[in-house]
CSV table of C-alpha atoms in Angstrom, one decimal:
chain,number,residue,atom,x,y,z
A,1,UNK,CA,9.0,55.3,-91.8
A,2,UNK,CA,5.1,55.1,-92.0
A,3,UNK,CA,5.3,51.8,-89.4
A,4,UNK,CA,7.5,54.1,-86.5
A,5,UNK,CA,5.2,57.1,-87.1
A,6,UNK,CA,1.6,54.9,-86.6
A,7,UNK,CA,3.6,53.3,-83.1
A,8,UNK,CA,4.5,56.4,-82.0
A,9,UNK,CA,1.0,57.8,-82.6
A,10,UNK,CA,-0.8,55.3,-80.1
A,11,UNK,CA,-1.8,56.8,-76.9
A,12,UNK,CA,0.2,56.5,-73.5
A,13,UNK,CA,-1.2,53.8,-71.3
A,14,UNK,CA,-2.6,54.6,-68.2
A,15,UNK,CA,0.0,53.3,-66.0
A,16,UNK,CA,2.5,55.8,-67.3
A,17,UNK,CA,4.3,53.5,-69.5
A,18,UNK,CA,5.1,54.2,-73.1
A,19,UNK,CA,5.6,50.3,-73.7
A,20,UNK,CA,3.3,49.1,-76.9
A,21,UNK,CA,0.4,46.8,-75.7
A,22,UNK,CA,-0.6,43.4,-76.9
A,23,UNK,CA,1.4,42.3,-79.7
A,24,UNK,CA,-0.6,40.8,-82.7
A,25,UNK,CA,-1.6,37.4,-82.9
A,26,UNK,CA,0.7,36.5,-85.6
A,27,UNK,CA,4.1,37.5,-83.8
A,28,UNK,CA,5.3,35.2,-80.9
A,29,UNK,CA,6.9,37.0,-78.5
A,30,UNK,CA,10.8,37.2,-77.6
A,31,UNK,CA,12.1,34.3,-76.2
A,32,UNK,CA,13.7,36.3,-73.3
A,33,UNK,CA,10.5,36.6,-71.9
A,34,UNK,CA,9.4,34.9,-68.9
A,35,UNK,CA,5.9,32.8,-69.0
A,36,UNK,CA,3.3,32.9,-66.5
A,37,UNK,CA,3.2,29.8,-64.7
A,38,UNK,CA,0.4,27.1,-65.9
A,39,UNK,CA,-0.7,26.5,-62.4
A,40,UNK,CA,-1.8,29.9,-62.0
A,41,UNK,CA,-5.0,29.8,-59.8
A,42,UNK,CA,-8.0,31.4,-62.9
A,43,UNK,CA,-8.9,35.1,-61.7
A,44,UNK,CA,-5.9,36.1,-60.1
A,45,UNK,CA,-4.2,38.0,-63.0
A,46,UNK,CA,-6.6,41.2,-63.0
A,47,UNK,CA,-5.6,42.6,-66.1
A,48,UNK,CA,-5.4,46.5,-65.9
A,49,UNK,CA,-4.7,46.7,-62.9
A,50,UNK,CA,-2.5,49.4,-61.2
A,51,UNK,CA,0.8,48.8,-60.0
A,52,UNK,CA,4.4,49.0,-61.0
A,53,UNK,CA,5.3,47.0,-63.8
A,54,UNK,CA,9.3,45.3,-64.6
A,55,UNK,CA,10.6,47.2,-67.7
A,56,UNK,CA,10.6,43.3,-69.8
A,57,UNK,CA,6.7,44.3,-70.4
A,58,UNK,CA,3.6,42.5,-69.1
A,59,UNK,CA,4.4,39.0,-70.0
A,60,UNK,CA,7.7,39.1,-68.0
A,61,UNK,CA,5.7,40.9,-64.9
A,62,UNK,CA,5.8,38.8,-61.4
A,63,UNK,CA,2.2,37.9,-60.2
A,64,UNK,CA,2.4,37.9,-56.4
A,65,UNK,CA,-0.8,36.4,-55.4
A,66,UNK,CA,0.3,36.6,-51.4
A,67,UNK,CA,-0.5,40.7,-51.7
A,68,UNK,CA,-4.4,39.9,-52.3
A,69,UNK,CA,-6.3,40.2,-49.7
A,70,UNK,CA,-8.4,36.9,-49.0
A,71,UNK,CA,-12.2,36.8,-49.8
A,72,UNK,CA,-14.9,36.0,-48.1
A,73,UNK,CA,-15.0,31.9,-49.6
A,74,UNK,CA,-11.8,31.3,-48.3
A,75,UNK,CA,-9.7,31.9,-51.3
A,76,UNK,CA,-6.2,30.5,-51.1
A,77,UNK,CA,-2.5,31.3,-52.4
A,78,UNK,CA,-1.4,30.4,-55.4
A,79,UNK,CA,-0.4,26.6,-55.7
A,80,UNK,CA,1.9,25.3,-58.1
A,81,UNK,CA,2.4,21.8,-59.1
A,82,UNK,CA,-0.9,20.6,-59.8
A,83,UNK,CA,-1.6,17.9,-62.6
A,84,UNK,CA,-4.6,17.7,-64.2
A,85,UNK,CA,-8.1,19.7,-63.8
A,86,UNK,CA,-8.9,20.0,-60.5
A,87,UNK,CA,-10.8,22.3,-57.8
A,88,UNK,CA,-8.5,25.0,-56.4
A,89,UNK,CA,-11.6,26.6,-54.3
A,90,UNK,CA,-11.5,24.9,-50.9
A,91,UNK,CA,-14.8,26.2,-49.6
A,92,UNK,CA,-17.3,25.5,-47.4
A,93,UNK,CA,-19.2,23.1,-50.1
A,94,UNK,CA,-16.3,21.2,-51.0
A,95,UNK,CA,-15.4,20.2,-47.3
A,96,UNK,CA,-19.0,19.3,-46.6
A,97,UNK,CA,-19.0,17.0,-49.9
A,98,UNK,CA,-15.7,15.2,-48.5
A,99,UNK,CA,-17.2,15.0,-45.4
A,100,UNK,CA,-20.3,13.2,-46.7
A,101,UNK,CA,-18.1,10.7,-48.7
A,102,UNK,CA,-16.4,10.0,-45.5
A,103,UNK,CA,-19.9,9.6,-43.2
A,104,UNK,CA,-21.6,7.2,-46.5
A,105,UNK,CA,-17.7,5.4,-46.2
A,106,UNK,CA,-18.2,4.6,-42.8
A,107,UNK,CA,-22.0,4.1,-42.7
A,108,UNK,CA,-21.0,1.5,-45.7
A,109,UNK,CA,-18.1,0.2,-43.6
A,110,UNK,CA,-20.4,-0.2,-40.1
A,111,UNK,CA,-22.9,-1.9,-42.0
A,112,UNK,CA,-20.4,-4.8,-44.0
A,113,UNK,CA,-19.0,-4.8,-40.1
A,114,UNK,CA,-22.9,-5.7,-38.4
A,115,UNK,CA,-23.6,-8.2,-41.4
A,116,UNK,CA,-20.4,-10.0,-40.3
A,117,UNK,CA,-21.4,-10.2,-36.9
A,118,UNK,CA,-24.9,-11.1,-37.3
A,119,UNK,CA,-23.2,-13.9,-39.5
A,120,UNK,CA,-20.7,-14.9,-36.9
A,121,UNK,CA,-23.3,-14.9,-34.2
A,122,UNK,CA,-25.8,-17.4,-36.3
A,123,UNK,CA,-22.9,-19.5,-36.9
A,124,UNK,CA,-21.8,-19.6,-33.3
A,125,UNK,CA,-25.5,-20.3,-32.3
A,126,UNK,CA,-25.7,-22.9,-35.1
A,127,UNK,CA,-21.7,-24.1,-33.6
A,128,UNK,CA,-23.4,-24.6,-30.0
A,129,UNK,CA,-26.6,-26.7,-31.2
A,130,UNK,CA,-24.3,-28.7,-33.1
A,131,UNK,CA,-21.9,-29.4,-30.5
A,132,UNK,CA,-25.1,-29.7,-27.9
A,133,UNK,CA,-26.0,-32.2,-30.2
A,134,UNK,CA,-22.5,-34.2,-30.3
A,135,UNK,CA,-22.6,-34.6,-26.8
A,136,UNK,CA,-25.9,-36.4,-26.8
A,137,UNK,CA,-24.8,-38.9,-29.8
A,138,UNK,CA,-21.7,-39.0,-28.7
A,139,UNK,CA,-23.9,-40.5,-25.0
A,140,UNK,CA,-25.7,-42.2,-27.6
A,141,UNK,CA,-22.7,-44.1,-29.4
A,142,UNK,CA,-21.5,-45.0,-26.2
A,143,UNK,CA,-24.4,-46.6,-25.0
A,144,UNK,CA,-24.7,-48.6,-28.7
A,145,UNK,CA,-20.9,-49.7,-28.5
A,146,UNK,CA,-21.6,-51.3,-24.8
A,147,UNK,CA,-24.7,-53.4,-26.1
A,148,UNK,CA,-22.5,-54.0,-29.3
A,149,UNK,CA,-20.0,-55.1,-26.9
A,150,UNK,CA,-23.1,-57.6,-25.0
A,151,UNK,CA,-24.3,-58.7,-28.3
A,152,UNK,CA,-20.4,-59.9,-29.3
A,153,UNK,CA,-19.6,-61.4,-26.5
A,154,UNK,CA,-23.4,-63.2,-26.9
A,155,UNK,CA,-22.7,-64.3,-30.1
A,156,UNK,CA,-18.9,-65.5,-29.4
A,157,UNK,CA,-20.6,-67.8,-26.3
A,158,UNK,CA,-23.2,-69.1,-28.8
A,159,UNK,CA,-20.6,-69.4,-31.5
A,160,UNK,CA,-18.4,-71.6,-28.8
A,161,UNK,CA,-21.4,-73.6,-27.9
A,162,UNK,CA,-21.0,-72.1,-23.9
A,163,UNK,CA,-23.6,-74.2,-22.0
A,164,UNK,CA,-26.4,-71.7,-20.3
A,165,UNK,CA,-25.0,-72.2,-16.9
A,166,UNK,CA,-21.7,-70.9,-17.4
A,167,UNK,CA,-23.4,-67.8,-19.2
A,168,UNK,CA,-25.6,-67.5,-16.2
A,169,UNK,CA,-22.7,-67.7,-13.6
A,170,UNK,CA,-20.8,-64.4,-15.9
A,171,UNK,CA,-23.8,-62.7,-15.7
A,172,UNK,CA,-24.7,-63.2,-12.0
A,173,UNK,CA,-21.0,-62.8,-11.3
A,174,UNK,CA,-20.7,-59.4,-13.0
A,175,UNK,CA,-24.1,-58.1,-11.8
A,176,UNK,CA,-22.3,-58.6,-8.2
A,177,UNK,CA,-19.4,-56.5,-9.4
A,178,UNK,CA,-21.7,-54.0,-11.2
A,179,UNK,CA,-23.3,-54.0,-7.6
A,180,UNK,CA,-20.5,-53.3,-5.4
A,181,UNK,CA,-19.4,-51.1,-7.6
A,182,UNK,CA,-22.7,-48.8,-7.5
A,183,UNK,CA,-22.9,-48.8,-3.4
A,184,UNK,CA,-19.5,-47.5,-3.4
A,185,UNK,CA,-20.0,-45.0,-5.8
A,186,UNK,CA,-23.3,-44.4,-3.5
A,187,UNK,CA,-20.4,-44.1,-0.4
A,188,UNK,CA,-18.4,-42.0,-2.8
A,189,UNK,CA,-21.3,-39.6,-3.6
A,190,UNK,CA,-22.5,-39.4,0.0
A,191,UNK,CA,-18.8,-38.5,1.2
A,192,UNK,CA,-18.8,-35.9,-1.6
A,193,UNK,CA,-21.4,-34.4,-0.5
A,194,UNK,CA,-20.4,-34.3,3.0
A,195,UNK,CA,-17.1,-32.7,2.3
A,196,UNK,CA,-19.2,-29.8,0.4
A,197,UNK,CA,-21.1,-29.1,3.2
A,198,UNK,CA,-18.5,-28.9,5.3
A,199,UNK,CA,-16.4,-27.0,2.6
A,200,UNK,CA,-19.3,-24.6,2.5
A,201,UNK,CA,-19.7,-24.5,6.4
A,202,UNK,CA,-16.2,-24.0,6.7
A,203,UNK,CA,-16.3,-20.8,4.0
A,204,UNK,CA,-19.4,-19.7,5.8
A,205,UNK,CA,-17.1,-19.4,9.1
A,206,UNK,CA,-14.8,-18.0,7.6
A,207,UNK,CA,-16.6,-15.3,6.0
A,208,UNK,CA,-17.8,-14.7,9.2
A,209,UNK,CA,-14.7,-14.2,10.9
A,210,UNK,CA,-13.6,-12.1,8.7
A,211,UNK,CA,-16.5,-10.0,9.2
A,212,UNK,CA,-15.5,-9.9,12.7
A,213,UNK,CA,-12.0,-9.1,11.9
A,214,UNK,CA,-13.2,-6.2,10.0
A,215,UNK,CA,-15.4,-5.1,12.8
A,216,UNK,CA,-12.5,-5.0,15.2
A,217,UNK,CA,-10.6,-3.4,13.1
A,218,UNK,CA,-13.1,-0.6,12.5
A,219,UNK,CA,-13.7,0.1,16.0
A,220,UNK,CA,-9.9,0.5,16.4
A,221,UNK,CA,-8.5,3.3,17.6
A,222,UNK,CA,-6.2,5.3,14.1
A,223,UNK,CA,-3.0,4.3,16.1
A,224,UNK,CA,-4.0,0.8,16.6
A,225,UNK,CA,-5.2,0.6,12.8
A,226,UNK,CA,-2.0,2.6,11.5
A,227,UNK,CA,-0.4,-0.4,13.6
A,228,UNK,CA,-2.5,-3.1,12.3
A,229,UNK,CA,-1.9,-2.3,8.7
A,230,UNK,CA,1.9,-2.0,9.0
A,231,UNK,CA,1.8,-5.3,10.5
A,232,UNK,CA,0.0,-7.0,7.7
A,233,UNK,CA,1.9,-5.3,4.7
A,234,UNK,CA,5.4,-6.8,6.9
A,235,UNK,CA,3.3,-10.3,7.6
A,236,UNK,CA,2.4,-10.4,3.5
A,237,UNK,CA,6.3,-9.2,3.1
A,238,UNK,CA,7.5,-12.2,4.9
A,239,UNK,CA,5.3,-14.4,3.8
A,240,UNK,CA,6.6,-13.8,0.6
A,241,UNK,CA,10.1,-13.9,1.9
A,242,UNK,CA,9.3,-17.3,3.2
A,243,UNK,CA,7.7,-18.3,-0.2
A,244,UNK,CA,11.1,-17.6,-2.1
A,245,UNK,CA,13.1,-19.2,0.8
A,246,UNK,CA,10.9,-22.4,0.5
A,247,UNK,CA,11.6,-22.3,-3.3
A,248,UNK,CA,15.5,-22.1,-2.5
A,249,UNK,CA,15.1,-24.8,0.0
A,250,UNK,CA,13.1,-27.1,-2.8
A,251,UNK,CA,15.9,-26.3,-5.6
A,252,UNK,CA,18.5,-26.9,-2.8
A,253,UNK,CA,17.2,-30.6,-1.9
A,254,UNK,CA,16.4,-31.2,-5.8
A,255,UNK,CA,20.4,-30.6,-6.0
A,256,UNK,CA,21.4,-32.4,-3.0
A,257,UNK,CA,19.0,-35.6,-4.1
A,258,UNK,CA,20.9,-35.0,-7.9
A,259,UNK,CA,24.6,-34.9,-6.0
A,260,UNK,CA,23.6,-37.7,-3.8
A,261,UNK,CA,22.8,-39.8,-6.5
A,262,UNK,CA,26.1,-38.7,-8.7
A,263,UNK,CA,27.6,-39.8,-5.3
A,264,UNK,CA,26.0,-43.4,-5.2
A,265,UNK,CA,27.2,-44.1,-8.4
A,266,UNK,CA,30.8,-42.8,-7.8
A,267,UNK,CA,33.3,-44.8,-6.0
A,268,UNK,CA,35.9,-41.6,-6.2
A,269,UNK,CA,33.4,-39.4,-5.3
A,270,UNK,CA,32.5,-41.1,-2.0
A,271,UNK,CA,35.4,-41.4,-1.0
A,272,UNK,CA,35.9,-37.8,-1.4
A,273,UNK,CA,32.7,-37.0,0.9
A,274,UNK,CA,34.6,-39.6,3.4
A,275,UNK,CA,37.8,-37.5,3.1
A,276,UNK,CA,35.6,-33.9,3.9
A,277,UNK,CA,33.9,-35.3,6.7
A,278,UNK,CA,37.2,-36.5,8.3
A,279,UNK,CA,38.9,-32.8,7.3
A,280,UNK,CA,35.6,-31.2,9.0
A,281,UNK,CA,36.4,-33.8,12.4
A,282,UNK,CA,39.7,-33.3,12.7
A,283,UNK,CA,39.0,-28.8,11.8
A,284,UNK,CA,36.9,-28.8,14.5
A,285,UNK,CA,38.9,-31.2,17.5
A,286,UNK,CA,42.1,-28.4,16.1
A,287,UNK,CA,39.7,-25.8,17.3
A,288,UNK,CA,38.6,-27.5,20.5
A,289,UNK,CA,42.1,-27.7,21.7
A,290,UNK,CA,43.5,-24.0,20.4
A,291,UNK,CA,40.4,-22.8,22.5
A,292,UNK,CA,41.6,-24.9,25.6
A,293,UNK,CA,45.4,-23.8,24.8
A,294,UNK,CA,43.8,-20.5,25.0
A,295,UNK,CA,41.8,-20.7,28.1
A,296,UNK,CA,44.7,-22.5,29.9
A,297,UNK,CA,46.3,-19.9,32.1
A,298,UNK,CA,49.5,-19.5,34.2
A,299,UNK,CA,50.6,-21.9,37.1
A,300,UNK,CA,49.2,-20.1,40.0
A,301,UNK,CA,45.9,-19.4,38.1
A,302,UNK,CA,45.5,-22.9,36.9
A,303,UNK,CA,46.3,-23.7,40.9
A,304,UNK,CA,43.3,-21.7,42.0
A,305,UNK,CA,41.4,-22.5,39.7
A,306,UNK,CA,41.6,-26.0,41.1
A,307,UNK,CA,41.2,-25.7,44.6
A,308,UNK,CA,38.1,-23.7,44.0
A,309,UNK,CA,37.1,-27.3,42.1
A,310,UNK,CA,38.3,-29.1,44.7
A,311,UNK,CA,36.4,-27.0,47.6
A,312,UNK,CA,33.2,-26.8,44.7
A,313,UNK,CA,33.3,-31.0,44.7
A,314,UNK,CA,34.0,-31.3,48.6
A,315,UNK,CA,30.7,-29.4,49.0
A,316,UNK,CA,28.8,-31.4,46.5
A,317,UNK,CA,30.6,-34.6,48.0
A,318,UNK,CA,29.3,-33.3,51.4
A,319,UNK,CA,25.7,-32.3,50.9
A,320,UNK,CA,25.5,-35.8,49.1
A,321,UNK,CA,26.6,-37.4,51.8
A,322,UNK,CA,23.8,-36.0,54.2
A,323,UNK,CA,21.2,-36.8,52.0
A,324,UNK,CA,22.9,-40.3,51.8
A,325,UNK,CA,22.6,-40.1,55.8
A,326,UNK,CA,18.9,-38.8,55.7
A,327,UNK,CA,17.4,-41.5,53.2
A,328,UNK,CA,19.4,-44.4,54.5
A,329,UNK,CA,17.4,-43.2,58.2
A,330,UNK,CA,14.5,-42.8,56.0
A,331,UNK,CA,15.1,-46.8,54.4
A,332,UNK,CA,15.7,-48.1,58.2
A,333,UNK,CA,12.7,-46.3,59.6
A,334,UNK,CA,10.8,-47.5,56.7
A,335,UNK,CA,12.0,-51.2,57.2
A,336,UNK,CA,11.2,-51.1,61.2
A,337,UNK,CA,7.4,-49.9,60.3
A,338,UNK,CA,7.3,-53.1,57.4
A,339,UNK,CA,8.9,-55.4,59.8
A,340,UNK,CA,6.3,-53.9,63.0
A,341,UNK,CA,3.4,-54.7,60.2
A,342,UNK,CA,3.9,-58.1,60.0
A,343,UNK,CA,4.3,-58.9,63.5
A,344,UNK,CA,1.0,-57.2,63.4
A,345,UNK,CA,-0.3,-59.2,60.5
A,346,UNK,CA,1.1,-62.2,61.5
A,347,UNK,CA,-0.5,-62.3,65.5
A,348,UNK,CA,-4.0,-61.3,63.8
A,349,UNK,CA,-3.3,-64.2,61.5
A,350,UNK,CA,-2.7,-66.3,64.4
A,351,UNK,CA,-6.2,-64.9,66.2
A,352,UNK,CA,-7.6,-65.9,63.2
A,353,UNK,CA,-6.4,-69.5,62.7
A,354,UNK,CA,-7.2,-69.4,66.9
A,355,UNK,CA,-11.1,-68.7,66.0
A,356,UNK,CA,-11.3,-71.2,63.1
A,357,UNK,CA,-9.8,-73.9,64.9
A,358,UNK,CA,-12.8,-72.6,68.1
A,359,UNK,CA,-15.5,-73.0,66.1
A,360,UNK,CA,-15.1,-75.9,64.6
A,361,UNK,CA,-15.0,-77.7,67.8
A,362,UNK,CA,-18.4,-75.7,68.3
């Protein structure tokens, strides 16, 4: 009885509710209760504060962190699922720390990156002395093998007891060849350059007449240059037409070369080809005479048809005749004036023989 009248006594609490306030520390509370999550963000719970409570008491009350308004420092929801101690304040200072560990990352990263190519560039330069340097001994061990070569061969003609003549004759007899060699490498070099300077001369033109093409076409009229470019883009299209045309052709003869030569080596197969060319002959003399069945008409046209041959070859036989007529007067008028000429020459001959004979009686 004492215990219900001292909890009865205690004084309403300010939110209206005749509920009993923190239990002591020794009593656990029911087990119907619910807990306050463990991720609750600290300083959210404001203890005291006014609002409507459930009726399971202040333990079982639901914490809606959404309905407080956000503070100046940018202070979030409440987050749940977090493990381990860790900043819930996302401010302006933690943002600029994670940005400075990102700038140091990079400034770290950019300056492994510049040591590695400060350390590939000394090697490359280090790379192209040492292959500088290969090429010279490599000139070098050339040189030493060709007078490694002389001294062998020296010592193999001393070793064979070669008399100093013979030696002599090698040497004079290669320093001849070495000779020719070097003037027609001169005639080489000389014809090199030659061909460069006309090469050059030749681009020079070139360049120049395409300068001159441009110029024309600059003081074209638009029409004429609407004209000229149409042109070229179907002049570049057929050109490439041509280009994949040429490549047909070159397969085509590749194969025709490839069945030729499975046709050399086949008896059945030639005679084959034999047998098509014959089928294509005989095709085509089929089609000769339907086209002359076809042209060939009825009796009386056929009839006609001749006579106006027959009158067609009369005239031709006629007119042929006349200039038979006209050349064979032509040939006799031509043989009168050959035969008059060498009356003529023969009577001057005859004055002639008349004068010798005169004066050598004189």
């Amino acid at each position: 009885m004492a215990s219900n009248h001292k909890s009865s006594s205690r004084p309403v609490s300010r939110s209206g509710i005749g509920l009993t306030g923190r239990p002591p520390s020794g009593i656990r509370p029911p087990s119907g209760h619910i807990r306050v999550t463990t991720g609750t963000p600290p300083g959210t719970a404001r203890p005291g504060s006014r609002g409507p409570l459930g009726t399971g008491g202040v333990l079982s009350s639901q914490i809606r962190v959404a309905d407080r308004p956000v503070t100046q420092q940018g202070l979030s929801g409440m987050k749940t699922g977090m493990k381990g101690p860790q900043r819930q304040i996302l401010d302006k200072s933690y943002y600029l720390g994670l940005l400075r560990s990102k700038i140091s990352e990079f400034t770290t990263e950019i300056n492994k990156l510049q040591k590695e190519i400060e350390m590939y560039n000394q090697e490359n330069s280090v790379y192209l002395s040492y292959e500088k340097r290969a090429e010279t001994l490599a000139v070098e061990i050339k040189e030493f093998q060709g007078q490694l070569a002389d001294y062998n061969m020296l010592v193999d003609k001393l070793n064979t007891n070669t008399e100093m003549e013979e030696v002599m004759n090698d040497y004079n007899m290669l320093k001849a060849q070495n000779d020719r060699e070097t003037q027609s490498m001169d005639v080489i070099f000389t014809e090199r350059q030659a061909k460069e300077k006309q090469i050059i001369s030749a681009e020079e033109e070139i360049e120049q007449e395409k300068q001159a093409a441009d110029g024309i076409i600059r003081n074209m009229s638009p029409e004429k240059q609407v004209k000229y470019i149409e042109m070229k883009s179907t002049n570049e299209k057929l050109l490439q037409e041509l280009d994949t045309l040429q490549q047909e052709l070159d397969s085509l003869n590749m194969k025709k070369e490839s069945l030729q030569a499975e046709i050399t080596h086949s008896q059945v197969k030639q005679e084959a080809v034999l047998l098509h060319e014959k089928l294509y002959e005989l095709e085509a003399h089929r089609d000769q005479m339907i086209a002359e069945d076809q042209s060939v008409g009825s009796p009386m046209e056929e009839r006609e048809r001749l006579l106006k041959q027959v009158k067609e070859d009369n005239q031709e036989i006629a007119s042929m005749e006349r200039q038979l007529t006209d050349i064979k007067e032509k040939i006799n008028q031509f043989n009168e004036e050959i035969r008059q000429l060498d009356m003529d020459l023969e009577d001057h001959q005859v004055t002639i023989d008349y004068f010798k004979i005169f004066a050598r009686t004189f």
